[in-house]
XYZ file of C-alpha atoms in Angstrom:
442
model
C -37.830 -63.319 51.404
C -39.862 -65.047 54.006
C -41.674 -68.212 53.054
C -45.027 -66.649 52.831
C -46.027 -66.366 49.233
C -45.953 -63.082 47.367
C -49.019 -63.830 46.090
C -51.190 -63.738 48.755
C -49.692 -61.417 51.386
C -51.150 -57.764 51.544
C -50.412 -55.139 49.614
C -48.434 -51.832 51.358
C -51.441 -49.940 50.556
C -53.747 -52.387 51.982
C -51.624 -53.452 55.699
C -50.683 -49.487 56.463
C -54.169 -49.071 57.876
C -54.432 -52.215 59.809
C -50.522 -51.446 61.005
C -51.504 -47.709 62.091
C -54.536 -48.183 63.658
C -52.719 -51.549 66.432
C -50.429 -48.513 66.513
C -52.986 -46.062 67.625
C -54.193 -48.341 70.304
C -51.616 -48.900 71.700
C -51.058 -46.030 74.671
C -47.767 -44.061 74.469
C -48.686 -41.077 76.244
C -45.902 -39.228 76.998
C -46.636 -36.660 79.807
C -43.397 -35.304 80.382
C -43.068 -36.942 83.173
C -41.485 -40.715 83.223
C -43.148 -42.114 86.118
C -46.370 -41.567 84.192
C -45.124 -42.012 80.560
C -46.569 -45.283 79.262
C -46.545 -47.648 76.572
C -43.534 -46.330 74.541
C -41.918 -50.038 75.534
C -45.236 -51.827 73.923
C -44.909 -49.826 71.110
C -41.623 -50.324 70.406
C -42.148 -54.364 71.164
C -44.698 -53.875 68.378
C -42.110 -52.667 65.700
C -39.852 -55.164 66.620
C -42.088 -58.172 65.927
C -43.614 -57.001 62.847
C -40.231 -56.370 61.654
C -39.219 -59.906 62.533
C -42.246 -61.710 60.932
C -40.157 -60.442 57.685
C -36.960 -60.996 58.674
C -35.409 -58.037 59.781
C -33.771 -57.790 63.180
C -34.362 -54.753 65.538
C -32.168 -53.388 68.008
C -34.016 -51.831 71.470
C -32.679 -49.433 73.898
C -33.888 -48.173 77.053
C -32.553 -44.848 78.585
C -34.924 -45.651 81.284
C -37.332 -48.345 81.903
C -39.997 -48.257 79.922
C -38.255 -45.570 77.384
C -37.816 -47.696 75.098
C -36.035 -46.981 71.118
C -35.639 -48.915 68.204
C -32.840 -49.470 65.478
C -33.155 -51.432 62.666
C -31.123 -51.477 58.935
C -32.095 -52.593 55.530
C -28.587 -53.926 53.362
C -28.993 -51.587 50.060
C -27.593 -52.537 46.951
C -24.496 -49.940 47.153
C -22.761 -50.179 50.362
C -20.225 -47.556 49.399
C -23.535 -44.846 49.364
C -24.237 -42.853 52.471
C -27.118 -44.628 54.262
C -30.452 -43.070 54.868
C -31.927 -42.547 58.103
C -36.112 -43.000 58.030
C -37.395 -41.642 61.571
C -40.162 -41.672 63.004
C -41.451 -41.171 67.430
C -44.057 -44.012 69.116
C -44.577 -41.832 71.763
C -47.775 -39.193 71.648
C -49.317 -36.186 73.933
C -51.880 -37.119 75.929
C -55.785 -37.033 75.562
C -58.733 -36.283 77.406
C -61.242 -39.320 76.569
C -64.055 -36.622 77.503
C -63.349 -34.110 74.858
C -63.414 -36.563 71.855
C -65.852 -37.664 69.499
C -64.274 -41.058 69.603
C -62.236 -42.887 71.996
C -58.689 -41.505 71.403
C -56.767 -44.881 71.529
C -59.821 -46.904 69.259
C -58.283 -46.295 66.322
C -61.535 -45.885 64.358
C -62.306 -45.592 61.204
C -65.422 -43.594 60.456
C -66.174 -40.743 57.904
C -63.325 -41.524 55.747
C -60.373 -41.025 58.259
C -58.646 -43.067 60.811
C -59.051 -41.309 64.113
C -56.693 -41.511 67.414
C -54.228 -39.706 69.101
C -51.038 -39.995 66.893
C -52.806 -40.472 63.678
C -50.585 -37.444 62.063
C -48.156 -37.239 64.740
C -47.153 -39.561 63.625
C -48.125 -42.813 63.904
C -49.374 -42.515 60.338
C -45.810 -42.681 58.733
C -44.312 -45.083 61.265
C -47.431 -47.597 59.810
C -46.380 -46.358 56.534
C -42.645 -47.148 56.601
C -43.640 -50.525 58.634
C -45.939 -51.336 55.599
C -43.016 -50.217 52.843
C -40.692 -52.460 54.811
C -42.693 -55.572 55.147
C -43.893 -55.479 51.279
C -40.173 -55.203 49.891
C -39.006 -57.627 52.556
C -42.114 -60.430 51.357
C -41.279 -59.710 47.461
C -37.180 -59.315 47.699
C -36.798 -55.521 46.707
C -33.702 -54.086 47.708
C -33.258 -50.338 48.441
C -30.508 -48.449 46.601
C -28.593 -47.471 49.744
C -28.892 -48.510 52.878
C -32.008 -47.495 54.869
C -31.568 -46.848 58.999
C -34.884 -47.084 60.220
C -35.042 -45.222 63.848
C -38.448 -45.514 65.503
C -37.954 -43.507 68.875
C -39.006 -42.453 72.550
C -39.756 -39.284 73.859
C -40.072 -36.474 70.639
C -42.954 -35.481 72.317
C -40.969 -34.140 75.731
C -37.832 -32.979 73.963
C -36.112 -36.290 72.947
C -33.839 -36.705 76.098
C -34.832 -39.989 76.319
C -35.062 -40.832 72.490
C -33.590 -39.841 69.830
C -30.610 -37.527 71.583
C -30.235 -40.948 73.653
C -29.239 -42.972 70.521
C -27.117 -40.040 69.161
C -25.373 -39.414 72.557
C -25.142 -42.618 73.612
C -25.300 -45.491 70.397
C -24.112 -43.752 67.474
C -22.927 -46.653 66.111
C -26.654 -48.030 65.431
C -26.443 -44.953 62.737
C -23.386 -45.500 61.321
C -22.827 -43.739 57.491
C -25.931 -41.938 57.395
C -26.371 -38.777 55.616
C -29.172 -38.042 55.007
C -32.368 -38.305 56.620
C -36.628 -37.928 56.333
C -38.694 -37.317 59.440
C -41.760 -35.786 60.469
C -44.438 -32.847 59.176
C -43.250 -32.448 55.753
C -44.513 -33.603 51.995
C -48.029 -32.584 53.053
C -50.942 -31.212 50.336
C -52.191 -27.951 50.385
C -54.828 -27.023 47.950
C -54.265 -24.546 45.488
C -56.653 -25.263 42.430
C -58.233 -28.583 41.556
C -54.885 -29.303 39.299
C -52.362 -27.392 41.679
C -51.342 -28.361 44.992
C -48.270 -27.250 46.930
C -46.692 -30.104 48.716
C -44.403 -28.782 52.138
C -40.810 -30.227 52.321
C -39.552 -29.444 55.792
C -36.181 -28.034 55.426
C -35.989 -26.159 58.458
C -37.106 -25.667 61.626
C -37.113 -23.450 64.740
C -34.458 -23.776 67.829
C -36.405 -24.903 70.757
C -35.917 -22.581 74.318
C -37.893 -23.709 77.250
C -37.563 -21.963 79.938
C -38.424 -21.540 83.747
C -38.927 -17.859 85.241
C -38.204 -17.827 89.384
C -39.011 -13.924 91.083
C -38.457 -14.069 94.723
C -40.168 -12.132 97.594
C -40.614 -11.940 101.080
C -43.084 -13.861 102.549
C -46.105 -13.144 104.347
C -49.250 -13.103 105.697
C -52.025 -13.009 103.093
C -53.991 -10.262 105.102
C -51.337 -7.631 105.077
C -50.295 -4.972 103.279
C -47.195 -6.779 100.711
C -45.056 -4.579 98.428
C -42.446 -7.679 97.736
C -44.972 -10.089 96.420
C -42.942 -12.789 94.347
C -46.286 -14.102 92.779
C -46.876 -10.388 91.650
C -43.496 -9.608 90.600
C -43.401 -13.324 88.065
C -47.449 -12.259 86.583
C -46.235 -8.622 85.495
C -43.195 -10.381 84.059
C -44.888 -13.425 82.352
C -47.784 -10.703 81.393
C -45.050 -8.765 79.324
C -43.502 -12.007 77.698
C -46.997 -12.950 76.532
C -48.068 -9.576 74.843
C -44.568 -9.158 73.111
C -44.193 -9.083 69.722
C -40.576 -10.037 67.976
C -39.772 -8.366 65.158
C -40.174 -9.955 61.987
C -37.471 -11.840 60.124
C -37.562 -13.734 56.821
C -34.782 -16.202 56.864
C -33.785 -17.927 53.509
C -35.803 -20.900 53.466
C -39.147 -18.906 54.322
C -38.525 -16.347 51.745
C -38.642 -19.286 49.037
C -41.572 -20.836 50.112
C -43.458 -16.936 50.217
C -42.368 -16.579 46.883
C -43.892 -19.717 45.454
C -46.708 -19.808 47.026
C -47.729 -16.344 46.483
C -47.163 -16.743 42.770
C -49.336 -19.812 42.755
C -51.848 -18.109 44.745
C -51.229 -15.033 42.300
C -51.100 -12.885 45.723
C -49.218 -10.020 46.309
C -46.392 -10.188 48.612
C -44.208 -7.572 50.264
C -41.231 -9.986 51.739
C -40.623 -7.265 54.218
C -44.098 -7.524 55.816
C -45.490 -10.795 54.882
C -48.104 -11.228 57.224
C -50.573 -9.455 54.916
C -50.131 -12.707 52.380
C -49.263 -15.060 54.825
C -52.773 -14.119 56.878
C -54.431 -15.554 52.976
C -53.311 -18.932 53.356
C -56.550 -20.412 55.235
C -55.404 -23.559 56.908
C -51.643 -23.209 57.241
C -51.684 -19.409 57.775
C -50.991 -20.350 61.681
C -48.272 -22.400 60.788
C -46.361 -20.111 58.556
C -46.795 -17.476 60.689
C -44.922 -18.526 63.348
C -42.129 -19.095 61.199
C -41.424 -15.180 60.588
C -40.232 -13.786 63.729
C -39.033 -15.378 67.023
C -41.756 -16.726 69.432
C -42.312 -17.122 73.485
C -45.382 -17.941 74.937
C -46.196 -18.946 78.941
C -47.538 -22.033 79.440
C -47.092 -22.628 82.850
C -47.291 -21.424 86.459
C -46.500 -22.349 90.258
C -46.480 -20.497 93.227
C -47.673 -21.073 96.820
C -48.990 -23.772 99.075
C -51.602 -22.209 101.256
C -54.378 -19.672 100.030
C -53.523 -17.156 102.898
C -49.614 -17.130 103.042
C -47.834 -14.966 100.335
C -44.953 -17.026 98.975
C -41.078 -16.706 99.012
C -40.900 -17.846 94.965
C -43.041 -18.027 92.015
C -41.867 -19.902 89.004
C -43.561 -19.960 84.929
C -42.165 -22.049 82.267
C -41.850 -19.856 78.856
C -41.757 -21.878 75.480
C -39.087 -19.847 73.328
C -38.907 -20.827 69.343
C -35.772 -18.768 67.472
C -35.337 -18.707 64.132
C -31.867 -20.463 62.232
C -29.046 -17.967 63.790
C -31.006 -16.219 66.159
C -31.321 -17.792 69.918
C -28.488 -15.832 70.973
C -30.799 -12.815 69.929
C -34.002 -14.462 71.227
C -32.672 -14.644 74.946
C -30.891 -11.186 74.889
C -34.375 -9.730 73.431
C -36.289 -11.479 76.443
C -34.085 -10.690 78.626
C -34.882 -6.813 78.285
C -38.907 -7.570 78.475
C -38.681 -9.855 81.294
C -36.889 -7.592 83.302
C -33.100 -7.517 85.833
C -35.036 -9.458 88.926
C -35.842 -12.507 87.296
C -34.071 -15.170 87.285
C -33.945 -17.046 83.906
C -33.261 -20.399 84.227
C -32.781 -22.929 80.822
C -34.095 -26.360 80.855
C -34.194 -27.437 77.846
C -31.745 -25.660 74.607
C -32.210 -27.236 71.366
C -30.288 -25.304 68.199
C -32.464 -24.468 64.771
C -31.239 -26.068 61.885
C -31.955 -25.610 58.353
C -30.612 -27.080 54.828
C -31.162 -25.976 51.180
C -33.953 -27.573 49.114
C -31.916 -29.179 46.346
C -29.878 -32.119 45.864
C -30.870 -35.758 44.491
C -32.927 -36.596 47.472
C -35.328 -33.058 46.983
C -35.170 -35.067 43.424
C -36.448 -37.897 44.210
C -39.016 -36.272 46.657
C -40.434 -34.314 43.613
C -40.610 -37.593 41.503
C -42.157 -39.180 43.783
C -44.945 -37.113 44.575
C -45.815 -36.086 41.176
C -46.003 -40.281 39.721
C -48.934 -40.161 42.477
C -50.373 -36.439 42.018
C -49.892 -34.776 38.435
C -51.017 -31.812 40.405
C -48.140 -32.029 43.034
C -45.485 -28.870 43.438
C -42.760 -29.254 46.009
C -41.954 -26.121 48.184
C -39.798 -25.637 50.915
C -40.566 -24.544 54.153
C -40.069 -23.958 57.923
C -41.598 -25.921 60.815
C -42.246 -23.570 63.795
C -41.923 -26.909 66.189
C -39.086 -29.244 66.216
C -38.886 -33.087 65.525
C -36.272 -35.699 66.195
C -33.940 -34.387 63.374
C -32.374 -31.540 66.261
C -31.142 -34.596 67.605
C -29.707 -36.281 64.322
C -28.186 -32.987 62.926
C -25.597 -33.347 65.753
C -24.499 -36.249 63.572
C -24.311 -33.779 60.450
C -27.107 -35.641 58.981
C -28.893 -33.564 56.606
C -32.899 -33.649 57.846
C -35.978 -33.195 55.797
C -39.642 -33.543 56.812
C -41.111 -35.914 54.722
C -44.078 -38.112 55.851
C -46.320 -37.611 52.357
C -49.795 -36.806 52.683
C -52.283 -36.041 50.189
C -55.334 -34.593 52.553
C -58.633 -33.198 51.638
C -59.132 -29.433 50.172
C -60.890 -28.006 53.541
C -59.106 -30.175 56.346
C -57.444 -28.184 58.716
C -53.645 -30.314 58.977
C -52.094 -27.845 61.597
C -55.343 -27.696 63.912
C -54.899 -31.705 64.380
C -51.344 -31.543 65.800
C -52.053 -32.144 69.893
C -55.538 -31.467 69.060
C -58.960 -32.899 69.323
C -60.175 -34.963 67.005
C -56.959 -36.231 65.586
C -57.342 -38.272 62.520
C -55.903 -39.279 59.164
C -57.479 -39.337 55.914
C -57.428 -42.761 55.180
C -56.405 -42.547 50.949
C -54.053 -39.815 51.974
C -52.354 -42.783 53.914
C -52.542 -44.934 51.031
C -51.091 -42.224 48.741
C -48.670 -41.865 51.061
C -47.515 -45.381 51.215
C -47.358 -45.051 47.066
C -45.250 -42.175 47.836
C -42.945 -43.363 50.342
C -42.255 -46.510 48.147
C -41.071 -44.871 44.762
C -39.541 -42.460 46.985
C -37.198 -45.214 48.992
C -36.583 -47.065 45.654
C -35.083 -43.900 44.074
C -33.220 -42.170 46.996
């Protein structure tokens, strides 16, 4: 314990908003680019001394200045248990000032929500562990196993330089962890006034980016051009954007169709789900994806003069396969992209997926029902990916779990890189609640 008196320091409940909203203003914009990522250093720096105004010592590491991770671990009462590793990224996407309704890095609280970029992804549960941390540390609570705390660079890019940096490169700092809870999982969604399912992430998609090239001759703008690179890459990216993958219902998404269509009392055909899945309002976007392999364009370069037909023409493609099935995904793309494009990978990141059992899902269930009598666990898939593609290489077993109760008609998946981001400021409390009894039973 420090020598501050347990008496009058603030509650978990109370510091989480004041922790998440220095968080929020603090600007980790991660661009993709590291000359012009900032802040993830400051942000880190912040961690670090909030830690040590309770005693508990941080380790930083840079994969490149600036990119900046941080380590810290909590002495449980059982050494001989396998620790558990609590994650959570400082960096976010970036925002566009203009587009807002507040200043994205103001961390304002208006309306009944805490608004900034980050406030669900996922600044939110880094405050929240932060405030978990600092209450037991004030009042002497001991976890029942040791707790790895990992608060990381560059999720938003990838995780070259952040989490797959610590697991590549400093293992050690994770030493005898097993287990671990992340991002986008152990969020509400509202069934009845008494029922609402709560999402356990226990899988998520394998991450494919990839960058097209079609070659030409060059030429003259003015002329007549039947080897047009630029042409040859839009009739190929124009395919890859209008295909449809078949759909596939891997373990994990088949249980959480099942429950959720008998607590929606929906029909549902589990060999064409999209007819229930298109009922679940809010989340139907985010379900959806998790049925069939994805690959979207996002990006495109070609030429550097407005009259002169280039030599190359390049578009990035952003692939998601399903648990077992990248090896599929590429062969499938390969077919609809076509023999004279070259398909170059720049970033490969496996699925992964675990079973939704175990003392841990325990605990998560306990946990969430001592705060909401209403609350009903259910696995599911994330169509993104998180930091845990990097800790599975470990053998650590990942779960989404940031807890969130959130309001009957908020849209959760629209605020993911979107406008407008912002927490619910008692489903940050509740969370808090949550994340304690959860950490003091795990």
């Amino acid at each position: 314990m420090t020598s501050e008196s347990a008496s009058t320091h603030p509650s978990a409940t109370d510091e989480v908003v004041e922790l998440c909203r220095d968080l929020l203003r603090i600007d980790s914009s991660n661009t993709g680019d590291p000359e012009t990522t900032v802040g993830e250093r400051a942000a880190a720096e912040y961690v670090a001394g909030k830690l040590a105004e309770v005693g508990v010592e941080s380790q930083l590491r840079e994969s490149a200045p600036g990119r900046t991770s941080l380590v810290a671990r909590i002495p449980g009462t059982d050494p001989g248990r396998g620790a558990l590793l609590v994650h959570g990224h400082l960096d976010v996407v970036p925002a566009d000032a203009s587009e807002w309704s507040v200043h994205p890095f103001s961390g304002e609280i208006a309306d009944g929500y805490l608004w900034g970029r980050g406030a669900i992804d996922m600044k939110d549960f880094d405050a929240m562990v932060l405030a978990v941390v600092r209450d037991w540390q004030r009042t002497g609570i001991r976890p029942p196993r040791d707790i790895v705390l990992a608060f990381t660079a560059d999720e938003e890019a990838g995780g070259e330089y952040g989490a797959h940096f610590l697991v590549d490169r400093h293992p050690e700092l994770l030493e005898g962890a097993t287990e671990a809870i992340g991002e986008v999982g152990g969020f509400s969604y509202t069934v009845s006034p008494d029922l609402r399912l709560y999402l356990i992430e226990t899988a998520e998609k394998g991450l494919d980016w990839l960058r097209l090239h079609a070659r030409g001759r060059p030429g003259h703008g003015s002329m007549v051009h039947d080897d047009n690179a630029v042409t040859a890459l839009a009739e190929a990216v124009a395919r890859v954007g209008r295909h449809r993958f078949p759909i596939v219902v891997t373990p994990t998404v088949r249980v959480f169709l099942e429950q959720v269509s008998e607590a929606l009392g929906i029909d549902l055909d589990p060999d064409d789900p999209e007819l229930a899945i298109a009922k679940l309002g809010p989340i139907a976007n985010l379900i959806g994806a998790t049925v069939r392999n994805t690959a979207n364009p996002t990006r495109l370069a070609a030429g550097y003069k407005d009259n002169v037909i280039p030599s190359r023409a390049s578009a990035t493609i952003d692939c998601r396969s399903l648990p077992g099935q990248s090896e599929l995904l590429m062969e499938q793309l390969r077919e609809v992209i076509g023999p004279d494009i070259e398909v170059e990978h720049v970033v490969r990141q496996p699925a992964i997926e675990t079973s939704f059992d175990g003392d841990l899902v325990d605990a998560m269930a306990a946990a969430l029902r001592a705060e909401d009598p209403g609350a009903r666990p259910v696995p599911y898939m994330l169509s993104g990916g998180t930091d845990a593609k990097a800790f599975a290489k470990l053998g650590i077993r990942c779960f989404g779990f940031a807890p969130l109760r959130l309001p009957a008609d908020l849209n959760f998946s629209a605020l993911f890189h979107g406008i407008d981001e912002r927490v619910p400021v008692d489903g940050l409390q509740f969370g808090v609640r949550v994340l304690d009894r959860f950490l003091r039973q795990s």
